[in-house]
PDB file of C-alpha atoms in Angstrom:
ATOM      1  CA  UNK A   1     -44.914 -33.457 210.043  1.00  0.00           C
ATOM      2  CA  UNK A   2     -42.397 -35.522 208.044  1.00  0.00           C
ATOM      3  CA  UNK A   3     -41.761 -35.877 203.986  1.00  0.00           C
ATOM      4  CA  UNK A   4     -42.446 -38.422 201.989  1.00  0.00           C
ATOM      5  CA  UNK A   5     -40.091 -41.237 202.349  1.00  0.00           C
ATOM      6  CA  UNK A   6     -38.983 -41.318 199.262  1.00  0.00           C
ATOM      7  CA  UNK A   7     -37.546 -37.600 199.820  1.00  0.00           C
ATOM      8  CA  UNK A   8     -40.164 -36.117 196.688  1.00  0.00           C
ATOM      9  CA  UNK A   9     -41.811 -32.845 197.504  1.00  0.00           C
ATOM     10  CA  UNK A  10     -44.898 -32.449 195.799  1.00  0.00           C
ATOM     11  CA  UNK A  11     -46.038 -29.088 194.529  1.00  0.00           C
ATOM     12  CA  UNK A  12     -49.446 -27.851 193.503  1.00  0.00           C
ATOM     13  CA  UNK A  13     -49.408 -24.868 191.029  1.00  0.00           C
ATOM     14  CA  UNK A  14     -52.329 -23.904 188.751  1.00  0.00           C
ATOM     15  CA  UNK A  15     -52.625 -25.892 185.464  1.00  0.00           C
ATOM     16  CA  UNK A  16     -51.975 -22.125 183.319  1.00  0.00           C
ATOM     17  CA  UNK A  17     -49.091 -22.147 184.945  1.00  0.00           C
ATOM     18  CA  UNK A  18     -47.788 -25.187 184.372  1.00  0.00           C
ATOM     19  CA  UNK A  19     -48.550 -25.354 181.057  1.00  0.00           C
ATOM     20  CA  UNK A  20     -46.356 -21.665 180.476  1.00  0.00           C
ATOM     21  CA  UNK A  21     -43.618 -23.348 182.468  1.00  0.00           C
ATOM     22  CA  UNK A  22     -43.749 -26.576 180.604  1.00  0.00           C
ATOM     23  CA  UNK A  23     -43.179 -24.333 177.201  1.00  0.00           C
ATOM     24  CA  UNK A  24     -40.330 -22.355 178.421  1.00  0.00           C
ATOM     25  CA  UNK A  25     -38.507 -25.326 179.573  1.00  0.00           C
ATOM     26  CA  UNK A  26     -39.049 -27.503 176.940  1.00  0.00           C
ATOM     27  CA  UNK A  27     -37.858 -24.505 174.579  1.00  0.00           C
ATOM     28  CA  UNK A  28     -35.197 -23.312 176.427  1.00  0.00           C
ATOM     29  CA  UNK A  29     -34.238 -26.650 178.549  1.00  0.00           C
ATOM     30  CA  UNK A  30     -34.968 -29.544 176.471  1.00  0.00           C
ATOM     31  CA  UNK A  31     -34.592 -28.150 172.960  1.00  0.00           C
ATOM     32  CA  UNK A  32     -31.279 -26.802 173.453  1.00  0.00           C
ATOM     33  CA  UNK A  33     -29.736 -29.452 175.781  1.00  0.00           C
ATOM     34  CA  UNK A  34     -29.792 -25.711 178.527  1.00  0.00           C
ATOM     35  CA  UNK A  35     -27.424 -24.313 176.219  1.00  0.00           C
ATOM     36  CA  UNK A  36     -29.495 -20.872 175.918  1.00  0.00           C
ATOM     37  CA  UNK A  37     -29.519 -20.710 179.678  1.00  0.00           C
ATOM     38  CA  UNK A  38     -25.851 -20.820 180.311  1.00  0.00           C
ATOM     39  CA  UNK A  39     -25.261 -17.293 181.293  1.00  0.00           C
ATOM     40  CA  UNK A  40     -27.718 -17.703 183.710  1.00  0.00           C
ATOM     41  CA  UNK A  41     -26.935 -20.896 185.572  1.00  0.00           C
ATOM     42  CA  UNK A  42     -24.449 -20.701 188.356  1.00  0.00           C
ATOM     43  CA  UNK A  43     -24.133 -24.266 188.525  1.00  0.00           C
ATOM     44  CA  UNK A  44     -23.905 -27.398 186.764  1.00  0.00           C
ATOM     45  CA  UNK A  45     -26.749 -28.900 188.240  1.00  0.00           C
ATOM     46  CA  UNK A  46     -29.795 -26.500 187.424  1.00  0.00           C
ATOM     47  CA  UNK A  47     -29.698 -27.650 184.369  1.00  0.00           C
ATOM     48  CA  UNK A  48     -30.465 -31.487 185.379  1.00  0.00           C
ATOM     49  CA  UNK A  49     -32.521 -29.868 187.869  1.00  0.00           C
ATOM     50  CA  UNK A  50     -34.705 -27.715 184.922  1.00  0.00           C
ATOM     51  CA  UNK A  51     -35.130 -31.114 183.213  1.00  0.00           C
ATOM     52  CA  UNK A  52     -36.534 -33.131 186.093  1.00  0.00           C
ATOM     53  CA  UNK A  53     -39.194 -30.222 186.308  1.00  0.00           C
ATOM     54  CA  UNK A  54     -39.450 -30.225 182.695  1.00  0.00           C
ATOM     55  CA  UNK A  55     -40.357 -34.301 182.756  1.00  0.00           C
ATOM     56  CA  UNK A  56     -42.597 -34.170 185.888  1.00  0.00           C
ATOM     57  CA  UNK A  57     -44.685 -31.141 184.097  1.00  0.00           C
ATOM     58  CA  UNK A  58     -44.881 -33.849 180.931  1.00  0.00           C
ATOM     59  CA  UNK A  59     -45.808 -36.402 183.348  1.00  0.00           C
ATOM     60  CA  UNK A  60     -49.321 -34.459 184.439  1.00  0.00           C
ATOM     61  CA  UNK A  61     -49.677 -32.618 181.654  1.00  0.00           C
ATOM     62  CA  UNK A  62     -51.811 -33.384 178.843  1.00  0.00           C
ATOM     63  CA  UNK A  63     -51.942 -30.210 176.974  1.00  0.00           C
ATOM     64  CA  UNK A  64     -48.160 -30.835 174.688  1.00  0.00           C
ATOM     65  CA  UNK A  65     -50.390 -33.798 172.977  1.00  0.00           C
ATOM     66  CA  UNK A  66     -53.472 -32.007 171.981  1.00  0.00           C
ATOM     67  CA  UNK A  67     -54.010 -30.740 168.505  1.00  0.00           C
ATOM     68  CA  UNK A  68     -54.349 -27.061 169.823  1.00  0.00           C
ATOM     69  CA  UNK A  69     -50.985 -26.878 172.137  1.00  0.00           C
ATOM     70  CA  UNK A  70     -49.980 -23.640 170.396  1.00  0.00           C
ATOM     71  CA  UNK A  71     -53.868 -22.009 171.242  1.00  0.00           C
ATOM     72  CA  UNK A  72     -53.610 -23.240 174.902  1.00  0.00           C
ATOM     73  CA  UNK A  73     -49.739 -22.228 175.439  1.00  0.00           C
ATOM     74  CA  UNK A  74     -51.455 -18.550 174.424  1.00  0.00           C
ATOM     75  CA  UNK A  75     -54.768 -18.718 176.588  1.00  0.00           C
ATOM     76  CA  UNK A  76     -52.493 -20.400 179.364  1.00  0.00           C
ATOM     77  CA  UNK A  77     -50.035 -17.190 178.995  1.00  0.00           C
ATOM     78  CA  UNK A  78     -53.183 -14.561 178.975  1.00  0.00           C
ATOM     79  CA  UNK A  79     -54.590 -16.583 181.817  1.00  0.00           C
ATOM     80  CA  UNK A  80     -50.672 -15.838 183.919  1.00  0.00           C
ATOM     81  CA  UNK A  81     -50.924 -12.379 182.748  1.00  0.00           C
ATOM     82  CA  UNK A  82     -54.639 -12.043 184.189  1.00  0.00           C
ATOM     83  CA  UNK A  83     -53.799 -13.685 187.486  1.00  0.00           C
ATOM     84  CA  UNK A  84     -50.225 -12.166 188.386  1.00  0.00           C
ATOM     85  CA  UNK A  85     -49.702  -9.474 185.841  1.00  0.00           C
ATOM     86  CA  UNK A  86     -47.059  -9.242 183.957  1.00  0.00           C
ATOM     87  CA  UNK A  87     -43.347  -9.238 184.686  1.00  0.00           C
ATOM     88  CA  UNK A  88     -41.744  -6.497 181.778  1.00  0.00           C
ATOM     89  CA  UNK A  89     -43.876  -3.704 181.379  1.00  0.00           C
ATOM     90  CA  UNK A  90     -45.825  -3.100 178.622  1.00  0.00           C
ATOM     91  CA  UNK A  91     -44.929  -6.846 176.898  1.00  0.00           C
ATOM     92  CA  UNK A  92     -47.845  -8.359 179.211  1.00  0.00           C
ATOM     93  CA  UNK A  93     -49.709  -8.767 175.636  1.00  0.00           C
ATOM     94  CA  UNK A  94     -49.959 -12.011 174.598  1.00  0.00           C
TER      95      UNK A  94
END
């Protein structure tokens, strides 16, 4: 089986995810030009790399636009938690 031509990969996650990753990035990526993640980037590139992910997220995503983004980043969080638990124990709370 061969890749698109275009060399793209195409990933399918579930949309609670998505949206969670779309808000970290766009916080931590985007707002900051990756500044706040430079301690944890071991090269130049994950940075440009974040922000592709960050844009094809906005691309799909419809939830940054709607009046209630801040109530669906929180039920899209509690719906992560539910599904793969949390990661820090005892700050699974949303």
């Amino acid at each position: 089986m061969t890749g698109p031509a275009n060399d793209e990969v195409t990933l399918v996650i579930d949309r609670s995810v998505a949206v969670v990753l779309f808000e970290f990035l766009s916080r931590n990526v985007d707002d900051a030009d990756g500044e706040t993640l430079a301690d944890f980037v071991e090269d130049e590139a994950e940075i440009p790399a974040l922000w592709a992910l960050l844009a094809g997220l906005e691309s799909v995503l419809t939830e940054p636009m709607a009046e209630d983004y801040e109530r669906r980043v929180i039920a899209a969080r509690e719906a992560v938690i539910r599904r793969f638990g949390g990661a820090f124990s005892g700050k699974g709370d949303a």
